[in-house]
Coordinates of C-alpha atoms in Angstrom, one line a residue:
X1323 CA 66.9 80.7 81.6
X1324 CA 68.4 79.1 84.6
X1325 CA 66.5 79.5 87.9
X1326 CA 67.0 78.6 91.5
X1327 CA 66.0 79.9 94.9
X1328 CA 64.3 83.0 93.5
X1329 CA 67.3 83.9 91.3
X1330 CA 67.2 83.7 87.5
X1331 CA 69.7 84.2 84.8
X1332 CA 68.5 84.6 81.3
X1333 CA 70.9 84.5 78.4
X1334 CA 69.8 85.5 74.9
X1335 CA 71.1 85.5 71.3
X1336 CA 75.0 85.3 70.8
X1337 CA 75.3 85.4 74.6
X1338 CA 73.5 82.2 75.0
X1339 CA 75.5 80.5 72.2
X1340 CA 78.8 81.6 73.4
X1341 CA 78.0 80.4 77.0
X1342 CA 76.8 77.0 76.0
X1343 CA 80.3 75.5 74.9
X1344 CA 81.9 77.2 78.1
X1345 CA 79.1 75.8 80.2
X1346 CA 79.4 72.2 79.0
X1347 CA 83.3 72.3 79.4
X1348 CA 82.9 73.6 83.0
X1349 CA 80.4 70.8 83.8
X1350 CA 82.7 68.1 82.1
X1351 CA 85.7 69.5 84.1
X1352 CA 83.8 69.1 87.4
X1353 CA 84.0 72.7 88.2
X1354 CA 80.8 73.1 90.4
X1355 CA 82.0 70.2 92.7
X1356 CA 85.5 71.4 92.9
X1357 CA 84.6 74.9 93.7
X1358 CA 82.1 73.7 96.4
X1359 CA 85.0 71.5 97.8
X1360 CA 87.3 74.8 97.6
X1361 CA 89.7 73.2 95.3
X1362 CA 92.3 76.1 94.8
X1363 CA 93.7 74.4 91.7
X1364 CA 90.7 75.3 89.6
X1365 CA 92.7 78.4 88.4
X1366 CA 95.9 76.7 87.6
X1367 CA 99.1 75.9 89.7
X1368 CA 100.3 79.4 90.0
X1369 CA 97.1 80.5 91.6
X1370 CA 97.0 77.7 94.3
X1371 CA 98.7 79.7 97.0
X1372 CA 96.5 82.8 96.7
X1373 CA 93.2 81.0 96.0
X1374 CA 93.7 78.6 98.7
X1375 CA 93.3 81.3 101.3
X1376 CA 90.6 83.3 99.5
X1377 CA 87.6 80.9 99.3
X1378 CA 85.9 81.5 102.5
X1379 CA 83.2 83.7 100.9
X1380 CA 81.5 80.4 99.8
X1381 CA 80.4 79.8 103.2
X1382 CA 79.7 83.2 104.5
X1383 CA 75.8 82.7 104.4
X1384 CA 76.5 80.2 107.3
X1385 CA 79.7 81.5 109.0
X1386 CA 78.5 85.1 109.2
X1387 CA 75.3 84.1 111.0
X1388 CA 76.8 84.6 114.6
X1389 CA 77.3 88.2 113.8
X1390 CA 73.7 89.1 113.5
X1391 CA 72.4 88.9 117.1
X1392 CA 75.2 90.9 118.6
X1393 CA 75.2 93.4 115.9
X1394 CA 71.4 94.1 116.3
X1395 CA 72.1 94.4 120.1
X1396 CA 74.9 96.9 119.6
X1397 CA 72.8 98.9 117.2
X1398 CA 70.0 99.2 119.7
X1399 CA 72.4 100.1 122.5
X1400 CA 73.9 102.9 120.4
X1401 CA 70.5 104.3 119.6
X1402 CA 69.5 104.2 123.4
X1403 CA 72.6 106.3 124.0
X1404 CA 71.4 108.8 121.3
X1405 CA 74.2 107.8 118.9
X1406 CA 72.4 107.3 115.6
X1407 CA 74.7 108.8 112.9
X1408 CA 77.1 106.1 111.5
X1409 CA 80.1 106.9 109.3
X1410 CA 81.9 104.2 107.5
X1411 CA 85.5 104.9 106.8
X1412 CA 86.7 102.1 104.3
X1413 CA 87.7 101.7 100.8
X1414 CA 86.8 99.4 98.0
X1415 CA 85.4 96.1 99.1
X1416 CA 85.1 97.6 102.7
X1417 CA 82.7 100.3 101.5
X1418 CA 81.0 99.4 98.3
X1419 CA 78.8 96.6 99.6
X1420 CA 77.6 98.4 102.7
X1421 CA 76.6 101.4 100.3
X1422 CA 74.5 99.1 98.2
X1423 CA 73.0 97.5 101.2
X1424 CA 72.0 100.6 103.1
X1425 CA 70.8 102.5 100.1
X1426 CA 68.6 99.5 99.0
X1427 CA 67.3 99.1 102.6
X1428 CA 66.5 102.9 102.8
X1429 CA 68.8 103.5 105.9
X1430 CA 71.3 106.2 106.3
X1431 CA 75.0 105.4 106.3
X1432 CA 77.6 108.0 105.5
X1433 CA 80.4 106.3 103.5
X1434 CA 83.6 108.2 103.7
X1435 CA 85.8 106.7 101.0
X1436 CA 87.7 109.7 99.8
X1437 CA 90.7 111.8 100.5
X1438 CA 89.0 115.0 99.2
X1439 CA 89.5 117.5 102.1
X1440 CA 86.2 119.3 101.4
X1441 CA 84.3 116.0 101.8
X1442 CA 86.3 114.9 104.7
X1443 CA 85.7 118.3 106.4
X1444 CA 82.1 118.2 105.8
X1445 CA 81.6 114.7 107.3
X1446 CA 83.6 115.4 110.5
X1447 CA 81.5 118.5 111.1
X1448 CA 78.2 116.7 110.7
X1449 CA 76.3 115.6 113.8
X1450 CA 79.6 114.7 115.7
X1451 CA 77.8 114.5 119.1
X1452 CA 75.7 111.6 117.5
X1453 CA 78.3 110.0 115.5
X1454 CA 79.8 106.5 115.6
X1455 CA 82.7 105.8 113.2
X1456 CA 83.1 102.3 111.6
X1457 CA 86.8 101.9 110.6
X1458 CA 87.0 99.0 108.1
X1459 CA 90.3 97.9 106.7
X1460 CA 91.2 94.1 105.9
X1461 CA 94.9 94.8 105.7
X1462 CA 94.9 97.2 108.7
X1463 CA 97.2 99.6 106.7
X1464 CA 95.1 101.4 104.2
X1465 CA 96.3 104.9 104.1
X1466 CA 93.1 106.5 103.5
X1467 CA 91.2 104.7 106.4
X1468 CA 94.1 105.4 108.7
X1469 CA 93.8 109.1 107.9
X1470 CA 90.0 109.0 108.5
X1471 CA 90.5 107.3 111.9
X1472 CA 93.2 109.9 112.9
X1473 CA 91.1 113.0 111.9
X1474 CA 87.9 111.7 113.7
X1475 CA 89.9 111.0 116.8
X1476 CA 91.0 114.7 116.7
X1477 CA 87.6 115.8 116.1
X1478 CA 86.1 114.0 119.0
X1479 CA 89.0 115.2 121.2
X1480 CA 88.4 118.8 120.2
X1481 CA 84.6 118.4 121.1
X1482 CA 85.6 117.1 124.5
X1483 CA 84.7 113.5 123.9
X1484 CA 87.3 111.5 125.5
X1485 CA 88.0 108.6 127.8
X1486 CA 85.2 105.9 127.8
X1487 CA 83.0 108.2 125.8
X1488 CA 85.5 108.2 123.0
X1489 CA 86.1 104.3 123.0
X1490 CA 82.2 104.0 122.3
X1491 CA 82.6 106.1 119.1
X1492 CA 84.7 103.5 117.1
X1493 CA 83.8 100.1 115.8
X1494 CA 86.8 98.5 114.0
X1495 CA 86.6 95.7 111.5
X1496 CA 89.9 94.2 110.3
X1497 CA 91.7 90.8 109.8
X1498 CA 93.1 89.1 112.9
X1499 CA 96.7 90.2 113.7
X1500 CA 96.6 93.4 111.6
X1501 CA 98.2 96.6 112.6
X1502 CA 94.9 98.0 113.0
X1503 CA 93.6 95.3 115.4
X1504 CA 96.6 96.1 117.7
X1505 CA 96.0 99.9 117.4
X1506 CA 92.2 99.5 118.1
X1507 CA 92.7 97.2 121.1
X1508 CA 95.2 99.5 122.6
X1509 CA 92.7 102.3 122.3
X1510 CA 89.8 100.3 123.7
X1511 CA 87.6 100.4 120.7
X1512 CA 85.0 97.7 119.9
X1513 CA 86.8 95.2 117.4
X1514 CA 85.1 92.8 115.1
X1515 CA 87.5 90.3 113.4
X1516 CA 86.8 89.5 109.8
X1517 CA 87.4 86.0 108.1
X1518 CA 91.0 86.2 106.9
X1519 CA 90.0 83.7 104.1
X1520 CA 87.9 86.2 102.3
X1521 CA 89.4 88.8 100.0
X1522 CA 88.0 92.3 100.1
X1523 CA 85.9 92.4 96.9
X1524 CA 84.3 89.0 97.9
X1525 CA 83.5 90.3 101.3
X1526 CA 80.0 91.6 101.0
X1527 CA 78.4 89.0 103.3
X1528 CA 81.3 89.1 105.8
X1529 CA 81.7 91.4 108.8
X1530 CA 82.9 94.2 106.2
X1531 CA 79.4 94.3 104.7
X1532 CA 77.4 93.4 107.6
X1533 CA 78.6 95.5 110.6
X1534 CA 78.1 99.0 109.1
X1535 CA 74.8 97.9 107.5
X1536 CA 73.3 96.4 110.5
X1537 CA 74.3 99.4 112.8
X1538 CA 72.7 101.8 110.2
X1539 CA 69.4 99.6 110.5
X1540 CA 69.5 97.2 107.6
X1541 CA 68.2 93.6 108.1
X1542 CA 71.4 91.7 107.5
X1543 CA 69.9 88.4 108.7
X1544 CA 67.6 88.5 105.7
X1545 CA 70.7 89.0 103.3
X1546 CA 72.2 85.9 104.8
X1547 CA 69.0 84.0 104.4
X1548 CA 68.8 85.0 100.8
X1549 CA 72.3 83.8 100.1
X1550 CA 71.7 80.5 102.0
X1551 CA 68.8 79.7 99.9
X1552 CA 70.9 79.9 96.7
X1553 CA 73.9 77.9 98.1
X1554 CA 72.7 74.5 97.3
X1555 CA 72.2 75.3 93.7
X1556 CA 75.7 76.4 93.3
X1557 CA 77.0 73.1 94.2
X1558 CA 75.2 71.4 91.2
X1559 CA 76.3 71.0 87.6
X1560 CA 72.8 71.7 86.3
X1561 CA 70.2 74.4 87.1
X1562 CA 73.1 76.5 88.6
X1563 CA 72.6 80.2 87.7
X1564 CA 76.1 81.1 89.1
X1565 CA 77.7 78.6 86.7
X1566 CA 75.6 79.9 83.7
X1567 CA 76.3 83.6 84.3
X1568 CA 80.1 82.9 84.8
X1569 CA 80.2 81.0 81.7
X1570 CA 78.5 83.7 79.8
X1571 CA 80.8 86.5 81.2
X1572 CA 84.0 84.5 80.6
X1573 CA 83.1 83.2 77.1
X1574 CA 82.1 86.7 76.1
X1575 CA 85.3 88.1 77.0
X1576 CA 87.3 85.3 75.6
X1577 CA 85.5 85.9 72.3
X1578 CA 86.3 89.6 72.2
X1579 CA 83.2 91.0 74.0
X1580 CA 85.2 92.1 76.8
X1581 CA 83.0 95.2 77.9
X1582 CA 80.0 94.4 80.3
X1583 CA 77.5 97.1 80.1
X1584 CA 75.8 97.1 83.6
X1585 CA 72.3 98.6 84.0
X1586 CA 69.3 98.4 86.1
X1587 CA 65.6 98.0 85.0
X1588 CA 63.5 97.9 88.2
X1589 CA 65.5 95.5 90.2
X1590 CA 64.8 97.4 93.5
X1591 CA 68.5 97.2 94.2
X1592 CA 70.3 100.6 94.4
X1593 CA 73.9 101.2 93.2
X1594 CA 74.6 97.5 92.5
X1595 CA 76.7 98.3 89.5
X1596 CA 79.4 100.1 91.5
X1597 CA 79.8 97.1 93.7
X1598 CA 79.9 94.6 90.7
X1599 CA 82.4 96.9 88.8
X1600 CA 84.9 96.4 91.5
X1601 CA 84.4 92.7 92.0
X1602 CA 84.7 92.0 88.2
X1603 CA 87.3 94.5 87.0
X1604 CA 89.7 93.8 89.9
X1605 CA 89.3 90.2 89.6
X1606 CA 89.8 89.7 85.9
X1607 CA 91.8 92.7 84.8
X1608 CA 95.3 91.2 84.5
X1609 CA 97.8 89.6 82.2
X1610 CA 96.5 91.8 79.4
X1611 CA 93.0 90.2 79.8
X1612 CA 89.8 91.0 81.6
X1613 CA 86.3 92.1 81.5
X1614 CA 85.6 95.9 81.7
X1615 CA 82.3 96.8 83.5
X1616 CA 80.7 99.9 82.2
X1617 CA 78.2 101.2 84.8
X1618 CA 75.4 103.0 83.1
X1619 CA 72.6 105.2 84.5
X1620 CA 69.9 102.9 82.9
X1621 CA 68.9 100.9 79.8
X1622 CA 68.2 104.2 78.0
X1623 CA 71.7 105.6 78.7
X1624 CA 74.0 106.4 75.9
X1625 CA 76.3 103.5 75.3
X1626 CA 73.7 100.7 76.3
X1627 CA 73.5 99.5 72.7
X1628 CA 74.9 96.4 70.8
X1629 CA 78.5 96.7 69.8
X1630 CA 81.1 94.3 68.6
X1631 CA 83.0 94.4 71.8
X1632 CA 80.3 94.6 74.4
X1633 CA 77.5 92.6 76.1
X1634 CA 74.6 94.2 78.1
X1635 CA 73.8 92.9 81.6
X1636 CA 70.6 94.1 83.3
X1637 CA 69.3 93.7 86.8
X1638 CA 65.6 93.5 86.6
X1639 CA 63.4 92.9 83.6
X1640 CA 64.5 93.9 80.3
X1641 CA 64.0 91.5 77.3
X1642 CA 66.4 93.4 75.1
X1643 CA 69.5 92.6 76.8
X1644 CA 72.0 89.8 76.2
X1645 CA 72.0 88.9 80.0
X1646 CA 69.2 89.6 82.5
X1647 CA 69.7 88.7 86.2
X1648 CA 66.8 88.8 88.8
X1649 CA 66.9 87.8 92.4
X1650 CA 67.1 89.5 96.0
X1651 CA 70.3 91.3 97.1
X1652 CA 71.8 88.7 99.4
X1653 CA 71.6 86.0 96.7
X1654 CA 72.9 88.5 94.0
X1655 CA 76.0 89.2 96.1
X1656 CA 76.8 85.4 96.2
X1657 CA 75.8 84.8 92.7
X1658 CA 78.1 87.4 91.2
X1659 CA 81.0 86.4 93.4
X1660 CA 80.5 82.9 92.1
X1661 CA 80.1 83.8 88.4
X1662 CA 83.3 86.0 88.6
X1663 CA 85.4 83.2 90.1
X1664 CA 84.1 81.0 87.2
X1665 CA 84.8 83.7 84.5
X1666 CA 88.3 83.6 85.9
X1667 CA 88.5 80.0 85.3
X1668 CA 87.2 80.5 81.6
X1669 CA 89.7 83.2 80.9
X1670 CA 92.7 81.4 82.6
X1671 CA 93.5 84.0 85.2
X1672 CA 93.6 84.0 88.9
X1673 CA 90.4 86.0 90.1
X1674 CA 91.8 86.5 93.8
X1675 CA 94.9 88.5 93.2
X1676 CA 95.5 92.2 92.2
X1677 CA 99.2 92.4 91.2
X1678 CA 99.1 95.9 89.8
X1679 CA 97.1 97.6 92.6
X1680 CA 100.3 98.0 94.8
X1681 CA 102.1 100.1 92.0
X1682 CA 100.0 103.3 92.6
X1683 CA 100.3 102.8 96.4
X1684 CA 103.9 102.7 96.2
X1685 CA 104.1 105.8 94.0
X1686 CA 101.8 107.6 96.5
X1687 CA 104.0 106.8 99.4
X1688 CA 107.3 107.9 97.6
X1689 CA 105.5 111.2 96.6
X1690 CA 104.3 111.8 100.2
X1691 CA 107.9 111.0 101.5
X1692 CA 109.3 113.6 98.9
X1693 CA 106.6 116.1 100.0
X1694 CA 107.8 115.8 103.6
X1695 CA 111.4 116.3 102.6
X1696 CA 110.9 118.9 99.8
X1697 CA 107.5 120.4 100.4
X1698 CA 104.3 119.5 98.6
X1699 CA 104.7 122.2 96.0
X1700 CA 108.0 120.9 94.7
X1701 CA 107.4 117.1 95.1
X1702 CA 103.9 117.2 93.4
X1703 CA 104.6 119.8 90.7
X1704 CA 102.9 118.7 87.6
X1705 CA 104.9 121.1 85.5
X1706 CA 103.5 123.8 83.1
X1707 CA 100.2 122.9 81.5
X1708 CA 100.1 122.3 77.8
X1709 CA 97.0 124.3 77.4
X1710 CA 95.0 126.7 79.6
X1711 CA 91.3 127.6 79.0
X1712 CA 90.0 129.9 81.7
X1713 CA 89.8 127.9 84.8
X1714 CA 91.0 124.6 83.2
X1715 CA 94.5 123.5 82.8
X1716 CA 95.3 120.5 80.4
X1717 CA 98.4 118.5 81.2
X1718 CA 98.8 115.9 78.3
X1719 CA 102.7 115.6 77.7
X1720 CA 102.1 117.2 74.2
X1721 CA 99.5 114.8 73.1
X1722 CA 96.8 117.6 72.7
X1723 CA 97.3 120.8 70.8
X1724 CA 93.7 122.1 70.2
X1725 CA 92.8 125.8 70.4
X1726 CA 89.6 125.4 72.3
X1727 CA 88.5 123.1 75.3
X1728 CA 85.9 121.4 73.1
X1729 CA 88.6 120.6 70.4
X1730 CA 91.0 119.4 73.3
X1731 CA 88.2 117.0 74.5
X1732 CA 87.6 115.8 70.9
X1733 CA 91.3 115.2 70.5
X1734 CA 91.3 113.1 73.7
X1735 CA 88.4 111.1 72.4
X1736 CA 90.3 110.6 69.2
X1737 CA 93.0 108.7 71.0
X1738 CA 90.7 106.0 71.9
X1739 CA 91.6 102.9 69.8
X1740 CA 89.2 100.6 68.1
X1741 CA 87.5 98.4 70.8
X1742 CA 89.0 100.6 73.4
X1743 CA 87.6 102.8 76.1
X1744 CA 88.0 106.2 78.0
X1745 CA 88.3 106.0 81.7
X1746 CA 87.3 109.3 83.5
X1747 CA 89.0 109.3 87.0
X1748 CA 87.8 112.3 89.1
X1749 CA 89.8 113.2 92.4
X1750 CA 87.0 115.6 93.4
X1751 CA 84.2 115.9 96.1
X1752 CA 81.7 113.2 95.0
X1753 CA 79.1 114.1 97.5
X1754 CA 79.3 118.0 97.4
X1755 CA 79.3 120.5 94.7
X1756 CA 81.7 118.5 92.5
X1757 CA 79.0 115.8 92.2
X1758 CA 78.0 117.1 88.8
X1759 CA 81.3 115.7 87.4
X1760 CA 79.6 112.4 87.1
X1761 CA 77.7 113.9 84.1
X1762 CA 80.9 113.9 82.1
X1763 CA 80.6 110.2 81.5
X1764 CA 77.3 110.4 79.6
X1765 CA 78.3 113.6 77.8
X1766 CA 81.8 112.2 76.7
X1767 CA 80.0 109.0 75.4
X1768 CA 77.6 111.0 73.4
X1769 CA 80.3 113.0 71.8
X1770 CA 82.5 109.9 71.3
X1771 CA 79.7 108.3 69.4
X1772 CA 79.1 111.4 67.3
X1773 CA 82.9 111.4 66.4
X1774 CA 83.2 107.8 65.5
X1775 CA 79.9 107.2 63.9
X1776 CA 77.3 104.5 64.7
X1777 CA 79.4 101.6 63.4
X1778 CA 82.1 102.1 66.2
X1779 CA 81.4 102.4 69.9
X1780 CA 83.8 104.1 72.3
X1781 CA 83.0 103.0 75.8
X1782 CA 83.3 105.5 78.7
X1783 CA 83.8 104.7 82.3
X1784 CA 83.7 107.1 85.3
X1785 CA 85.2 106.6 88.7
X1786 CA 85.8 108.8 91.8
X1787 CA 89.4 109.0 93.1
X1788 CA 90.8 107.5 95.1
X1789 CA 88.1 104.8 95.5
X1790 CA 88.6 103.6 92.0
X1791 CA 92.1 102.8 92.8
X1792 CA 90.7 99.9 94.9
X1793 CA 88.5 98.8 92.0
X1794 CA 89.0 99.4 88.2
X1795 CA 92.5 100.6 89.1
X1796 CA 93.6 97.0 88.7
X1797 CA 92.0 96.7 85.2
X1798 CA 93.5 100.1 84.2
X1799 CA 97.0 98.8 84.5
X1800 CA 96.7 95.0 84.2
X1801 CA 94.0 94.8 81.6
X1802 CA 94.1 95.1 77.8
X1803 CA 96.3 97.9 76.4
X1804 CA 93.4 99.8 74.9
X1805 CA 92.5 102.4 77.5
X1806 CA 92.7 106.1 77.3
X1807 CA 92.6 108.0 80.8
X1808 CA 91.1 111.4 81.7
X1809 CA 92.2 112.4 85.2
X1810 CA 90.3 115.3 86.9
X1811 CA 91.9 117.3 89.9
X1812 CA 91.0 120.5 91.5
X1813 CA 92.4 123.4 93.6
X1814 CA 91.7 122.9 97.3
X1815 CA 90.1 125.8 99.1
X1816 CA 89.8 124.4 102.7
X1817 CA 92.4 121.8 103.5
X1818 CA 92.3 119.4 106.3
X1819 CA 95.5 118.0 108.2
X1820 CA 96.0 114.5 108.9
X1821 CA 96.8 114.3 112.6
X1822 CA 100.0 112.7 113.5
X1823 CA 101.2 112.8 109.9
X1824 CA 103.2 115.5 108.1
X1825 CA 100.8 115.9 105.2
X1826 CA 97.1 117.2 104.7
X1827 CA 94.3 115.5 103.0
X1828 CA 94.8 117.7 99.9
X1829 CA 98.4 116.7 99.7
X1830 CA 97.4 113.0 100.0
X1831 CA 94.7 113.4 97.3
X1832 CA 97.2 115.0 95.0
X1833 CA 99.9 112.4 95.5
X1834 CA 97.5 109.7 94.8
X1835 CA 96.3 111.3 91.6
X1836 CA 100.0 112.0 90.5
X1837 CA 101.1 108.6 91.6
X1838 CA 98.4 106.8 89.5
X1839 CA 99.0 109.1 86.5
X1840 CA 102.7 108.1 86.6
X1841 CA 101.8 104.3 86.8
X1842 CA 99.6 104.6 83.8
X1843 CA 102.2 106.6 81.7
X1844 CA 105.0 104.2 82.7
X1845 CA 103.1 101.5 80.9
X1846 CA 102.6 103.5 77.8
X1847 CA 98.8 104.2 78.5
X1848 CA 97.7 107.6 77.2
X1849 CA 96.7 109.7 80.3
X1850 CA 95.7 113.4 80.3
X1851 CA 95.2 115.3 83.5
X1852 CA 92.8 118.3 83.6
X1853 CA 93.3 120.5 86.6
X1854 CA 90.4 122.8 87.7
X1855 CA 92.0 126.1 88.9
X1856 CA 88.5 126.8 90.2
X1857 CA 86.5 123.8 90.7
X1858 CA 82.9 125.2 90.1
X1859 CA 84.0 127.4 87.3
X1860 CA 86.3 124.7 85.7
X1861 CA 83.6 122.0 85.9
X1862 CA 81.1 124.4 84.4
X1863 CA 83.4 125.0 81.5
X1864 CA 83.8 121.3 80.9
X1865 CA 80.2 120.5 80.9
X1866 CA 79.5 123.6 78.7
X1867 CA 82.2 122.5 76.2
X1868 CA 80.6 119.1 75.9
X1869 CA 77.0 120.1 75.8
X1870 CA 77.4 122.9 73.4

């Protein structure tokens, strides 16, 4: 066990043995001191340019401190005006940390990180007279966030909220000089500039994590205190929990244990796995290497078991896990960021770039342009389905030929190679009636285990689209060639136009799905699309086929 400032990392069995050699090498190479000094050459000469402008997260416990007082005052002012419903429009690193912070603190924050028109429509109709929208985009050009801003501006205008009243309804977080900064300042919105030397997935303790959380009522000063207490230990070669965790993660993956099973056992932190998933997958999944986080419902969930290619990591108290991590949330953010950077060093990759994320974005842009010229039906046509079962269409490029939906799902599971995984990617309404789709992960894992037998584990991940594109989407395309992909899409009943753009949210959502499917298939990665002609009926069919 390595302990410092209320944080402990415990390594057991093979995980401890694997980590020891890597840990000693990291110490002999002077990595803790070099990382504290922000030496960008730690990840090799090719990474120097990118890493050199992505290490500001090491200082956020101090540099973010000036935000706390003004944010608390702004939150108090809003509540005094009767504005107490906060919506965060952001993707990936701009939304995942605030979601964890506010859920853990027990305060309400509506996170809008989707293009599903049903979810978007529901959010813009909810307490609009009391709503403040936090628009968060590092680049300032995120298509989802831009669309959210536009639809809220229209909704406020339709409700008669204009002029100075409208200006009070937006808080914008972005990097200096971004297109979003210019748009926001011209509109008169409240602008908070983020540290440009911090990448999105390392931004939990920056303005991106703190602003929406503080407005919602979380104690963000405490988060910074917790991280600041850990910081001195991360500069030391010994008794450094971040170094120990990074050595364990990197050594495990280098030794073939490249799946990280993430579960919680009474940590008191809610939803941490989804944040850590983005951090680890997007940072390490490249050059055919990487660590695939598998976020599980708990230590009793199917799939949380020893296997030749996986290591278990638990937040909280659980003695049967290879890795156990304990500590307060602010320190955990910094700990895992540090450990991920160290794991990148062990694996020989640059943990600060995301070379394959842009591919799906480019495909989406091309499809939207084609939809404008040809019409959505023509541009986004998926062709005739291979199979149809009631409300369920199967588009598989001929890879599946079963005569039943249950058989088709078993054929899909049969495509998973040894030491591979299945990624379920649901372009549906994650907070509404489609939320039950998340149960597919566990059901597919159980069915895969039954098919393969106890000697071989097939790991199953689940992501909501398009938010996973800003997370595991990098790993899917840049990581090892051992994934099989199940994409879920559904018919749109009530579409929502994107003001000022020649497309709707439904068109954008489908373009993102089709664009990513093409990116996966272009790399020879087996990808099947299941389309629900009727969402409720089709989802019920899928669940029934797996349960019975």
